[in-house]
mmCIF file of C-alpha atoms in Angstrom:
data_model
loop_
_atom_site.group_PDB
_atom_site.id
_atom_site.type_symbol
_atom_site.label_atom_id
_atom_site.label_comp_id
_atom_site.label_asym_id
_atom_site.label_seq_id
_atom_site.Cartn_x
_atom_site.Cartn_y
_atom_site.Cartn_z
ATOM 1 C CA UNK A 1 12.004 82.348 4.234
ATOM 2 C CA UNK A 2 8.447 81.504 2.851
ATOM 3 C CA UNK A 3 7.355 79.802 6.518
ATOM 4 C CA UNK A 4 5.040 81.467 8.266
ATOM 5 C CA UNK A 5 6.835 80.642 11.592
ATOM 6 C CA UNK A 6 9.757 83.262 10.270
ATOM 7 C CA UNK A 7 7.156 86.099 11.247
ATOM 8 C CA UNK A 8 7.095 85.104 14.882
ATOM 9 C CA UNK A 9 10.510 84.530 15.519
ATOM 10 C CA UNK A 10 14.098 85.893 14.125
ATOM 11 C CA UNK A 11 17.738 84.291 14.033
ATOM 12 C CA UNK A 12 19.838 84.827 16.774
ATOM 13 C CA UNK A 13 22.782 85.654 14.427
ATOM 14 C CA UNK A 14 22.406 86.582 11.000
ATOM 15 C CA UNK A 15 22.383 83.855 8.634
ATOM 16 C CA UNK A 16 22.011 80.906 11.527
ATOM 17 C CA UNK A 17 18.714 79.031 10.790
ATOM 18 C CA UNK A 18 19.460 76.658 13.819
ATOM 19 C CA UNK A 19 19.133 78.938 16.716
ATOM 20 C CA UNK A 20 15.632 80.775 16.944
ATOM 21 C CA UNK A 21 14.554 83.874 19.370
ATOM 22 C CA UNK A 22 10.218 84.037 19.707
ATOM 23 C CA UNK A 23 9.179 87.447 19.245
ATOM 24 C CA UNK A 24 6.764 87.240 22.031
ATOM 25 C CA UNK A 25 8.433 85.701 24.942
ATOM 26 C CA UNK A 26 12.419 85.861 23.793
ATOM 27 C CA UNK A 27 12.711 82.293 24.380
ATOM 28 C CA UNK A 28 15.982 80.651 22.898
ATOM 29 C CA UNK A 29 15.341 77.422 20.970
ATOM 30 C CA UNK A 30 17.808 75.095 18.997
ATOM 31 C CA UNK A 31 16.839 73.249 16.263
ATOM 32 C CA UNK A 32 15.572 75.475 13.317
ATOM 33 C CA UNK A 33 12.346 77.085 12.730
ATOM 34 C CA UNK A 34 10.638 73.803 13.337
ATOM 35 C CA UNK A 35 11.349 73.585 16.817
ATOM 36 C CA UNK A 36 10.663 77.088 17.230
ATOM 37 C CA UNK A 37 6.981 76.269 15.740
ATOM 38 C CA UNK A 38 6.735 73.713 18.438
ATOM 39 C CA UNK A 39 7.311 76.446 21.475
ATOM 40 C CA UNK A 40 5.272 78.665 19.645
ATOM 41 C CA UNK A 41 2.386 76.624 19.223
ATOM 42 C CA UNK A 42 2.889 75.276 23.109
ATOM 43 C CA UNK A 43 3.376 71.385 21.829
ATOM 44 C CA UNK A 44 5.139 69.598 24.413
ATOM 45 C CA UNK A 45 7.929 67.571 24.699
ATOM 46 C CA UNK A 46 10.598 69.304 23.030
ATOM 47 C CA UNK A 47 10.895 72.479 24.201
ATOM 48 C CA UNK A 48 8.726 75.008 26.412
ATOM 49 C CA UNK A 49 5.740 76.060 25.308
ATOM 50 C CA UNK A 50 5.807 80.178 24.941
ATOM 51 C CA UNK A 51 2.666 81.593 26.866
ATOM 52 C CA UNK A 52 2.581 85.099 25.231
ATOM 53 C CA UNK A 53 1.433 83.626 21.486
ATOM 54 C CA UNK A 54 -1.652 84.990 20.284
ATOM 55 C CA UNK A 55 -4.609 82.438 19.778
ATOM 56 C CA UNK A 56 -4.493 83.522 16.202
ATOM 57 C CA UNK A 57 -1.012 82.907 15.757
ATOM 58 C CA UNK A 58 -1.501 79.281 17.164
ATOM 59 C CA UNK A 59 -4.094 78.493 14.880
ATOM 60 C CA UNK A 60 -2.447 79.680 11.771
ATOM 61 C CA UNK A 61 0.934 77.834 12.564
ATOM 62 C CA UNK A 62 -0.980 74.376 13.630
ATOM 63 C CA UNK A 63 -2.657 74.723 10.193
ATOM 64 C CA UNK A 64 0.485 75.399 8.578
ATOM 65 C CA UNK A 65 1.893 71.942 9.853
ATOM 66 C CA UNK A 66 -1.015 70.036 9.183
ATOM 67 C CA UNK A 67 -1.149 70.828 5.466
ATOM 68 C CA UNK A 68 2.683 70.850 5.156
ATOM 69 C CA UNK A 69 2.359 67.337 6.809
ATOM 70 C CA UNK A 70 -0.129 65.925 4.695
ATOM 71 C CA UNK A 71 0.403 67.368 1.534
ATOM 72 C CA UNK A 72 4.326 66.803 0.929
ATOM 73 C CA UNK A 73 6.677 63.841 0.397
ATOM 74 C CA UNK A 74 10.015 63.841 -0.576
ATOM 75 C CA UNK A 75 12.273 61.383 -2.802
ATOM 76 C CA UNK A 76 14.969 59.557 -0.972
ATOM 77 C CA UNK A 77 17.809 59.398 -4.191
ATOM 78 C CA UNK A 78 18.409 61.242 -6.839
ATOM 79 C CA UNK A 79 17.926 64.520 -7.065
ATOM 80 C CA UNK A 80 15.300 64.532 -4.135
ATOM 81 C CA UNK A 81 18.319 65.335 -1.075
ATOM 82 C CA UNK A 82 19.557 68.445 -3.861
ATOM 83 C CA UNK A 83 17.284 70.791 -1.363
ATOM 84 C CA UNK A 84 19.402 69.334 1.965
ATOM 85 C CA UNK A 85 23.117 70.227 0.222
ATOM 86 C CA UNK A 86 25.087 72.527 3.150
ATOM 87 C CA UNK A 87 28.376 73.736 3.352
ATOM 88 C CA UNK A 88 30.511 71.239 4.550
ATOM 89 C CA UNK A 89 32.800 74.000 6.173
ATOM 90 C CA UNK A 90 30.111 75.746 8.713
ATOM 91 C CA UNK A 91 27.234 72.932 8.823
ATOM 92 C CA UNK A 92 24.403 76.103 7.176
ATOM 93 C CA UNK A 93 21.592 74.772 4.739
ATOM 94 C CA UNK A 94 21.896 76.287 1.528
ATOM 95 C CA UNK A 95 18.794 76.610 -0.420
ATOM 96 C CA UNK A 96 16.401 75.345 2.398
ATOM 97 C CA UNK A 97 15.347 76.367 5.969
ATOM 98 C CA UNK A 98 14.935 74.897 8.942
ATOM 99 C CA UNK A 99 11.270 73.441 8.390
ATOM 100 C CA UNK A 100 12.481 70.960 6.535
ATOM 101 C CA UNK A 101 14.839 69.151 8.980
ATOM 102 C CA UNK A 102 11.796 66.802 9.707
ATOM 103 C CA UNK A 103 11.093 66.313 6.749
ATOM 104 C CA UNK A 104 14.337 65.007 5.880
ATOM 105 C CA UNK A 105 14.774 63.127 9.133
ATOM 106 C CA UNK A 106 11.646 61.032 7.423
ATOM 107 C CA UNK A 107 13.574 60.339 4.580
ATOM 108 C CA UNK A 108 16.723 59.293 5.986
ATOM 109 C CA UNK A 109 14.375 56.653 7.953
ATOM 110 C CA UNK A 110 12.589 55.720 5.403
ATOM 111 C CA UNK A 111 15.682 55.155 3.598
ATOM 112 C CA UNK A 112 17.594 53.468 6.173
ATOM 113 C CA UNK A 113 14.327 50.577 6.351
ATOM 114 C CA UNK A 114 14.466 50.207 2.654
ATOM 115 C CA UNK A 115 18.303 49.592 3.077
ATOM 116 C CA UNK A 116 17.636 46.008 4.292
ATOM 117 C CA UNK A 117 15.159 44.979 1.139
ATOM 118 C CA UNK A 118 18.063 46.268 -1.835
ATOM 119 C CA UNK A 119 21.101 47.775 -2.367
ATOM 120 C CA UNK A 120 21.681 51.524 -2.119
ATOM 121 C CA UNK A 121 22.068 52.739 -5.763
ATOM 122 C CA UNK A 122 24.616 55.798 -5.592
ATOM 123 C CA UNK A 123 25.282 57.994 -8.501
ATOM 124 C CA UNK A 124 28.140 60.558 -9.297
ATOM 125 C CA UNK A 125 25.891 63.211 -7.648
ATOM 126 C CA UNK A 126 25.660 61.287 -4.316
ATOM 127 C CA UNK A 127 28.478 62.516 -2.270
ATOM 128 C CA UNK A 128 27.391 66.425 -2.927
ATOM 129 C CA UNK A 129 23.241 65.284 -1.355
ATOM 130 C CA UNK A 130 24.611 64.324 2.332
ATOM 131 C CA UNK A 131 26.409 66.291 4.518
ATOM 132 C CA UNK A 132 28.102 64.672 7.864
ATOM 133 C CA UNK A 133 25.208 65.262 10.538
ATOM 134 C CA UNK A 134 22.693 63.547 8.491
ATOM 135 C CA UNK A 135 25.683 60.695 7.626
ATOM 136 C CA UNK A 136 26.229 60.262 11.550
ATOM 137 C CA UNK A 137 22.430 60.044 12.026
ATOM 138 C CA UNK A 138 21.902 57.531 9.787
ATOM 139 C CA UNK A 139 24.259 55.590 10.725
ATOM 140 C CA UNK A 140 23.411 55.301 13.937
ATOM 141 C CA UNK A 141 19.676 54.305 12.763
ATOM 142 C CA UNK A 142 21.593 51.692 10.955
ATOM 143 C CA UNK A 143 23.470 50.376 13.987
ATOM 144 C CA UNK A 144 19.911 49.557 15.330
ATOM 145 C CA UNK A 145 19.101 46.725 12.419
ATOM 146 C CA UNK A 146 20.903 43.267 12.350
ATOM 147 C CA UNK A 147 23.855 43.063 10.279
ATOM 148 C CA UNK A 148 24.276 40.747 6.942
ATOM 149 C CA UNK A 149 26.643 38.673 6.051
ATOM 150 C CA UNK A 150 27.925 41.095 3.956
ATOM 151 C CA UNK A 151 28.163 44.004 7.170
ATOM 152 C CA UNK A 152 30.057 40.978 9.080
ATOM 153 C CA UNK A 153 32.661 40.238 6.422
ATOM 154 C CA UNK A 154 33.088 44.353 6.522
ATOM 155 C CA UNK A 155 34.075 44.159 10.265
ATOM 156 C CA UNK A 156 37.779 43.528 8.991
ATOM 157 C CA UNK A 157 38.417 46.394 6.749
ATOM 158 C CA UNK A 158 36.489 48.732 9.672
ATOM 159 C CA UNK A 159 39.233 47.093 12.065
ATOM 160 C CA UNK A 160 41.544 48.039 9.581
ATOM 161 C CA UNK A 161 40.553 51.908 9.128
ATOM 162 C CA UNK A 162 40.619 51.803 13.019
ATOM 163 C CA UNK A 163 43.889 50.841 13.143
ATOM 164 C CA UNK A 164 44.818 53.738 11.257
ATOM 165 C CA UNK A 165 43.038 55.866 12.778
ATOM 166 C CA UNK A 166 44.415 54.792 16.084
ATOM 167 C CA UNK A 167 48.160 54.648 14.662
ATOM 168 C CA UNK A 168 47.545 58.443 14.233
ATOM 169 C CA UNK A 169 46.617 59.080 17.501
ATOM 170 C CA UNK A 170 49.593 57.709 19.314
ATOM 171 C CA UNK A 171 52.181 58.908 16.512
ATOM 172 C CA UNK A 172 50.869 62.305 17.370
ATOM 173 C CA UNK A 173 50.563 62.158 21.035
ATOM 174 C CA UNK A 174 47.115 62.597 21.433
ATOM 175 C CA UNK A 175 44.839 62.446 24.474
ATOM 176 C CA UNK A 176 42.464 59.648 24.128
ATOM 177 C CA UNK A 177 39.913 61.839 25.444
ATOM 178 C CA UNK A 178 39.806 63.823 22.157
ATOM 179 C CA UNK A 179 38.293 60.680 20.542
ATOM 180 C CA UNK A 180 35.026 61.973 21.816
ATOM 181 C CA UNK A 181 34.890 65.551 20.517
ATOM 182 C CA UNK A 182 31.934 65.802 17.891
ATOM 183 C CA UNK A 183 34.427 67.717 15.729
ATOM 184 C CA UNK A 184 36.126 64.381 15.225
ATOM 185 C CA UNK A 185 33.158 62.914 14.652
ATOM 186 C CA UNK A 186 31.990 64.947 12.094
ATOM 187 C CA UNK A 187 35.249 64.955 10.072
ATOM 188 C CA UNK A 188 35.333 61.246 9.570
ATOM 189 C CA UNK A 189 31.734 61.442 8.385
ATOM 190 C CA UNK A 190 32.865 64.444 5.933
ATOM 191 C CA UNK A 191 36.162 62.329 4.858
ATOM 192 C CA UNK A 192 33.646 59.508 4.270
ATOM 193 C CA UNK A 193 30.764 61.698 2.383
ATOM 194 C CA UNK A 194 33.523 62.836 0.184
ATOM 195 C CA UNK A 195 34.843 59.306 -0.835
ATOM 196 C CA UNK A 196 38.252 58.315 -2.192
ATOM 197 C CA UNK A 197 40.783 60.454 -3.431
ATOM 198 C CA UNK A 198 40.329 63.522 -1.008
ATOM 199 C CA UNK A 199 43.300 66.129 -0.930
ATOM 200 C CA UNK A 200 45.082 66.134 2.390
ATOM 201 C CA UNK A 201 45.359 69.738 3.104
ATOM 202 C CA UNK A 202 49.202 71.076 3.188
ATOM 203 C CA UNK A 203 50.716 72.322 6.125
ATOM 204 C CA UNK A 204 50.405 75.756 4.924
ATOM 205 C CA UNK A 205 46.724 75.136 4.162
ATOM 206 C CA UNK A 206 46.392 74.087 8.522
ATOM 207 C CA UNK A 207 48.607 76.679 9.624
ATOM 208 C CA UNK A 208 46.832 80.058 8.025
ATOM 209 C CA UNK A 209 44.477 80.225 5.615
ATOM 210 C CA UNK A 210 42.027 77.344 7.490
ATOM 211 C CA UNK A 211 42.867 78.714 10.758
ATOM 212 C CA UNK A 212 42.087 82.098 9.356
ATOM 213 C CA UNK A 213 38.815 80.931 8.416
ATOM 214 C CA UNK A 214 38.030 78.543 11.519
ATOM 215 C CA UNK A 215 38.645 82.096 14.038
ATOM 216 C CA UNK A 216 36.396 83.635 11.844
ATOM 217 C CA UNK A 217 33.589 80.935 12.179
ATOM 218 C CA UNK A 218 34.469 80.896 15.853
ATOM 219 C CA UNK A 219 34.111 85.151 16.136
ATOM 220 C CA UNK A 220 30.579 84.933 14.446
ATOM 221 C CA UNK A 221 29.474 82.216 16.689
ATOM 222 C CA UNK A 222 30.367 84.688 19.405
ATOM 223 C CA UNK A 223 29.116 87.253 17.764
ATOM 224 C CA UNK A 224 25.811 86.545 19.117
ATOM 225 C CA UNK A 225 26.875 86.256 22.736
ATOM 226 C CA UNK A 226 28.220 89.548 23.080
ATOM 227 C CA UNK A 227 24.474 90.615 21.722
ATOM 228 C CA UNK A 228 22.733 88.867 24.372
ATOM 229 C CA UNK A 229 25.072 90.696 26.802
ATOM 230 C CA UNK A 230 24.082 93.806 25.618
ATOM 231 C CA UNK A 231 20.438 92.913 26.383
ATOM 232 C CA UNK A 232 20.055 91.145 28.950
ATOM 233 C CA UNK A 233 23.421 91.201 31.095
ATOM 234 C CA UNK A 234 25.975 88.289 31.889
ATOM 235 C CA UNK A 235 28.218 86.700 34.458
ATOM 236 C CA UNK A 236 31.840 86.873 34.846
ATOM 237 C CA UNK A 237 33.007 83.248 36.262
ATOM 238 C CA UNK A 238 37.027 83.122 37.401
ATOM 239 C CA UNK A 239 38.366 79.179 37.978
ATOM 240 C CA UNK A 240 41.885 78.923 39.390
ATOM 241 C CA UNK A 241 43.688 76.174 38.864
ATOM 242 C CA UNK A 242 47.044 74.288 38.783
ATOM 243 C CA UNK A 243 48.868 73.082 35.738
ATOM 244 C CA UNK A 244 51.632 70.049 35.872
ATOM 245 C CA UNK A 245 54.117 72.901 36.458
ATOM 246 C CA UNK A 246 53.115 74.525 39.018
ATOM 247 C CA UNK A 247 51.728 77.219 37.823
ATOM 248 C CA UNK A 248 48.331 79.303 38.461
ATOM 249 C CA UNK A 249 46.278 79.417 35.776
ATOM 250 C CA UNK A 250 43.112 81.737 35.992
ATOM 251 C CA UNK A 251 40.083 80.780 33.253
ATOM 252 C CA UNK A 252 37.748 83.565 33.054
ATOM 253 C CA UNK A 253 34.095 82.576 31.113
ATOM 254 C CA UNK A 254 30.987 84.440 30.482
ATOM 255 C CA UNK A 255 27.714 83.069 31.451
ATOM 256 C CA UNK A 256 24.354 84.417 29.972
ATOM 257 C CA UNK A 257 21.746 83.412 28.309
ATOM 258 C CA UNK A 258 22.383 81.482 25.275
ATOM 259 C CA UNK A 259 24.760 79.872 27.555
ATOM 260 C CA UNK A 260 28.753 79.881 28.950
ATOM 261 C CA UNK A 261 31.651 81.372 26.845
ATOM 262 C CA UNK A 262 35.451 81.144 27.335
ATOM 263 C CA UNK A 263 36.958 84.665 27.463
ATOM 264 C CA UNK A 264 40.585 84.585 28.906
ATOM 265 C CA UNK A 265 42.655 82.692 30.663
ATOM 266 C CA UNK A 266 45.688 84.821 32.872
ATOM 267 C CA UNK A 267 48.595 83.785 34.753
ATOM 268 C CA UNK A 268 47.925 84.386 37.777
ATOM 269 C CA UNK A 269 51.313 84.000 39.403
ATOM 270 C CA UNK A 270 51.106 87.845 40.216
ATOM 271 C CA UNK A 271 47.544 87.902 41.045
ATOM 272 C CA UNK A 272 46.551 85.773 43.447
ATOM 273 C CA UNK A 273 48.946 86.601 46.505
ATOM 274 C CA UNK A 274 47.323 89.368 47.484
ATOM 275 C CA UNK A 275 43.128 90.550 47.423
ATOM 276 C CA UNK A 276 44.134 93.902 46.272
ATOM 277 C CA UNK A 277 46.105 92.091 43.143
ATOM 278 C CA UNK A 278 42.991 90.152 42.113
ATOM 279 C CA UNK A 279 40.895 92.820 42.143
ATOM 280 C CA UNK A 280 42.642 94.685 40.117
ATOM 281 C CA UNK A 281 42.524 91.473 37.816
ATOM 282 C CA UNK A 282 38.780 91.473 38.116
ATOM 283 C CA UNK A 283 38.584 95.206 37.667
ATOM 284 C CA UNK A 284 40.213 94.537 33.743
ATOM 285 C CA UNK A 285 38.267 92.020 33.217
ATOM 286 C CA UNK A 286 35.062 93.806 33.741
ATOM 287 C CA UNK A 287 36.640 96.726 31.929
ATOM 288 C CA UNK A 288 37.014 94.665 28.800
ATOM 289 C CA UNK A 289 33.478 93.196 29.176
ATOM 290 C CA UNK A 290 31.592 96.657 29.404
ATOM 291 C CA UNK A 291 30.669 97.764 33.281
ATOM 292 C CA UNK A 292 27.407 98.337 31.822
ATOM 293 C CA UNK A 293 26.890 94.304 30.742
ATOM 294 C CA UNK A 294 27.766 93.090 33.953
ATOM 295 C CA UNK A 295 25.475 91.555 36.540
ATOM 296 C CA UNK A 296 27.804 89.742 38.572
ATOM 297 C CA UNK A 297 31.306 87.987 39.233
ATOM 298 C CA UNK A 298 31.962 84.739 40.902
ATOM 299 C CA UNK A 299 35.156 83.497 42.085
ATOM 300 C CA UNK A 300 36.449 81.186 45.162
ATOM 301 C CA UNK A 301 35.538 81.398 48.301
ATOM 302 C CA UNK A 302 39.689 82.254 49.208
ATOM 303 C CA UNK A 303 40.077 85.150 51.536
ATOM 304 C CA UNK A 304 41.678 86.841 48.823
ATOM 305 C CA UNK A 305 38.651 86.429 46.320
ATOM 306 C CA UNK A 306 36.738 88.064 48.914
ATOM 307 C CA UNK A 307 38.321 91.162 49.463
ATOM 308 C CA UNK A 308 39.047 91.459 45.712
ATOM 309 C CA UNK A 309 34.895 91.317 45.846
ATOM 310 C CA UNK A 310 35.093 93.618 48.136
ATOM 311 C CA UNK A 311 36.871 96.046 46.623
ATOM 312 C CA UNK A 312 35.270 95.517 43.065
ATOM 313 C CA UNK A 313 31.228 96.466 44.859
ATOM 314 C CA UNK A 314 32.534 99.237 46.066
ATOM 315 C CA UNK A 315 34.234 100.550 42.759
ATOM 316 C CA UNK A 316 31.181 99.319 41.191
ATOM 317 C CA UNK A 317 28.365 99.525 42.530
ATOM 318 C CA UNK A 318 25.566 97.916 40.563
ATOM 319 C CA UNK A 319 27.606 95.043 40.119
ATOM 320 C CA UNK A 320 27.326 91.940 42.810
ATOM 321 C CA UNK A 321 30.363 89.720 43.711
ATOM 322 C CA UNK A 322 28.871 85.926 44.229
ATOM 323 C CA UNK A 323 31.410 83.353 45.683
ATOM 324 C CA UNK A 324 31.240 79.873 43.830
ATOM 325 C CA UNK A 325 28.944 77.602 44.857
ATOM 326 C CA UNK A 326 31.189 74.430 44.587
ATOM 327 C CA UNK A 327 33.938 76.213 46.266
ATOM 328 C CA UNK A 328 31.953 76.477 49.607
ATOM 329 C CA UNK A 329 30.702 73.229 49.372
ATOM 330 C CA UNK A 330 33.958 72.078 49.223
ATOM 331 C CA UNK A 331 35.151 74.172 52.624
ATOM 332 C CA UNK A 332 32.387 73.154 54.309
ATOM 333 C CA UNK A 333 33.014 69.460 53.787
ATOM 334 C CA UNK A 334 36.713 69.826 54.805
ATOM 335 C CA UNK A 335 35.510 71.412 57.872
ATOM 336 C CA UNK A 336 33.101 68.633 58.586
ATOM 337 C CA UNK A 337 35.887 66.163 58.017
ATOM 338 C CA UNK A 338 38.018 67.894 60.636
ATOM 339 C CA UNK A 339 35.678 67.079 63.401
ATOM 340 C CA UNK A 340 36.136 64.696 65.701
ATOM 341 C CA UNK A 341 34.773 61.143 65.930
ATOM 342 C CA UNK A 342 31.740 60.088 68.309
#
């Protein structure tokens, strides 16, 4: 990690380069060391400026930027994009850092306005130089320019690859709300980056040793949650709810500060007929957090939420029960609506 910015800062997990915690001010950040250079050197815009960094530390990361700035290009094709190759599977740079993302970002524009003057010249190397964010962000700068003749005669066989597509989704049952999860997304920009010819994966492939691999990408991510609990507390959140069937479903998420993570969800069939029930619900739950990590729990506003709140201060007592915000609203709006007309 040769940038300077490195010294000031540190990864929130080991091995991200995308989410940054300032050594002065423990300020979060997203977006690689670059945007963690922008909070530390207070430039607006992006992200909040950090009001603990030395002068000296501003003036040696501004001059950083200015020569890295002037004094470096970067080719658009050929073996210029070899620096921005990352693992398909977990989205990581390999070989580079964060403080290039700009850099790249330039390219991919520059690139995109040169589209229009002559055809993109692709090699057998191509398809390793992209990887599917910077494919989706291009694209998108694309979208922005007026199509060809060519682009127009395209529309059909993008209708057709649609169709597909969509034949997929009903054959399987899908909801059509799934159509906006950036997963998908990002796996039609992969199958695309890869080209013809791509391996489906078996059903033995989707069924252990990828969702092997996929729960332990999702434990890491987590990983650093359950640090930030450690150090600076959390929230336990319950939401009750019920399913098609009938039944009550209780989701239980942790709020801190790198933001909200699903823990658990419990039937709560048993649970939620009586306050003593629910808190001993809330009393496992807590239990499997760590006592110690807790701040505070928020549930409904039910009269059995409340004595399970109760019950759970007085067990515990540097832990607060909130009720939920939304919850009261919600009472308080059906109790408007009860009274009677002037």
């Amino acid at each position: 990690k040769a940038d300077p910015g490195w010294k000031y800062c540190h990864s929130l997990v080991e091995g991200d380069t995308n989410t940054i915690v300032c050594n002065f001010c423990g300020k979060i950040t997203k977006g690689g060391i670059t945007r963690a250079k922008q909070h530390l050197i207070g430039k607006s815009g992006n992200v909040a400026a950090c009001k603990k960094t030395p002068p000296n530390v501003i003036e040696e990361l501004k001059e950083y930027m200015a020569t890295k700035k002037s004094g470096t290009t970067y080719s658009t094709s050929g073996s210029g994009n070899m620096a921005n190759i990352r693992d398909f599977e977990f989205g990581e740079p390999i070989g580079c850092d964060g403080s290039e993302e700009d850099e790249f970002a330039d390219s991919c524009n520059a690139a995109a306005s040169a589209k229009t003057k002559c055809g993109t010249k692709k090699g057998p190397m191509d398809k390793f130089c992209k990887n599917p964010e910077n494919a989706i962000n291009r694209r998108k700068m694309e979208m922005l320019r007026q199509m060809n003749i060519r682009e127009s005669m395209d529309k059909n066989e993008v209708l057709k690859v649609h169709q597909h597509i969509a034949r997929f989704w009903y054959q399987a049952g899908l909801s059509f709300n799934l159509i906006k999860l950036k997963s998908f997304e990002n796996m039609v920009a992969a199958i695309g980056q890869y080209g013809p010819h791509l391996p489906i994966p078996s059903y033995h492939d989707i069924r252990v040793p990828l969702l092997k691999k996929e729960v332990e990408y999702t434990e890491n991510l987590m990983k650093g949650h359950r640090e930030q609990w450690v150090k600076y507390g959390c929230t336990i959140m319950s939401d009750a709810w019920t399913d098609r069937k009938q039944r009550c479903i209780i989701n239980f998420l942790i709020n801190s500060q790198v933001g909200i993570m699903f823990l658990k969800f419990v039937d709560g069939f048993d649970f939620v007929k009586t306050g003593e029930k629910l808190f001993e619900l809330l009393d496992a739950i807590v239990e499997e957090v760590g006592e110690e990590n807790v701040v505070q729990v928020v549930t409904d506003n039910g009269s059995n939420y409340v004595l399970a709140g109760k019950l759970l201060e007085e067990k515990r007592k540097h832990i607060y029960w909130t009720p939920g915000a939304a919850h009261c609203i919600d009472l308080m709006l059906e109790d408007i609506g009860k009274l009677p007309l002037i």
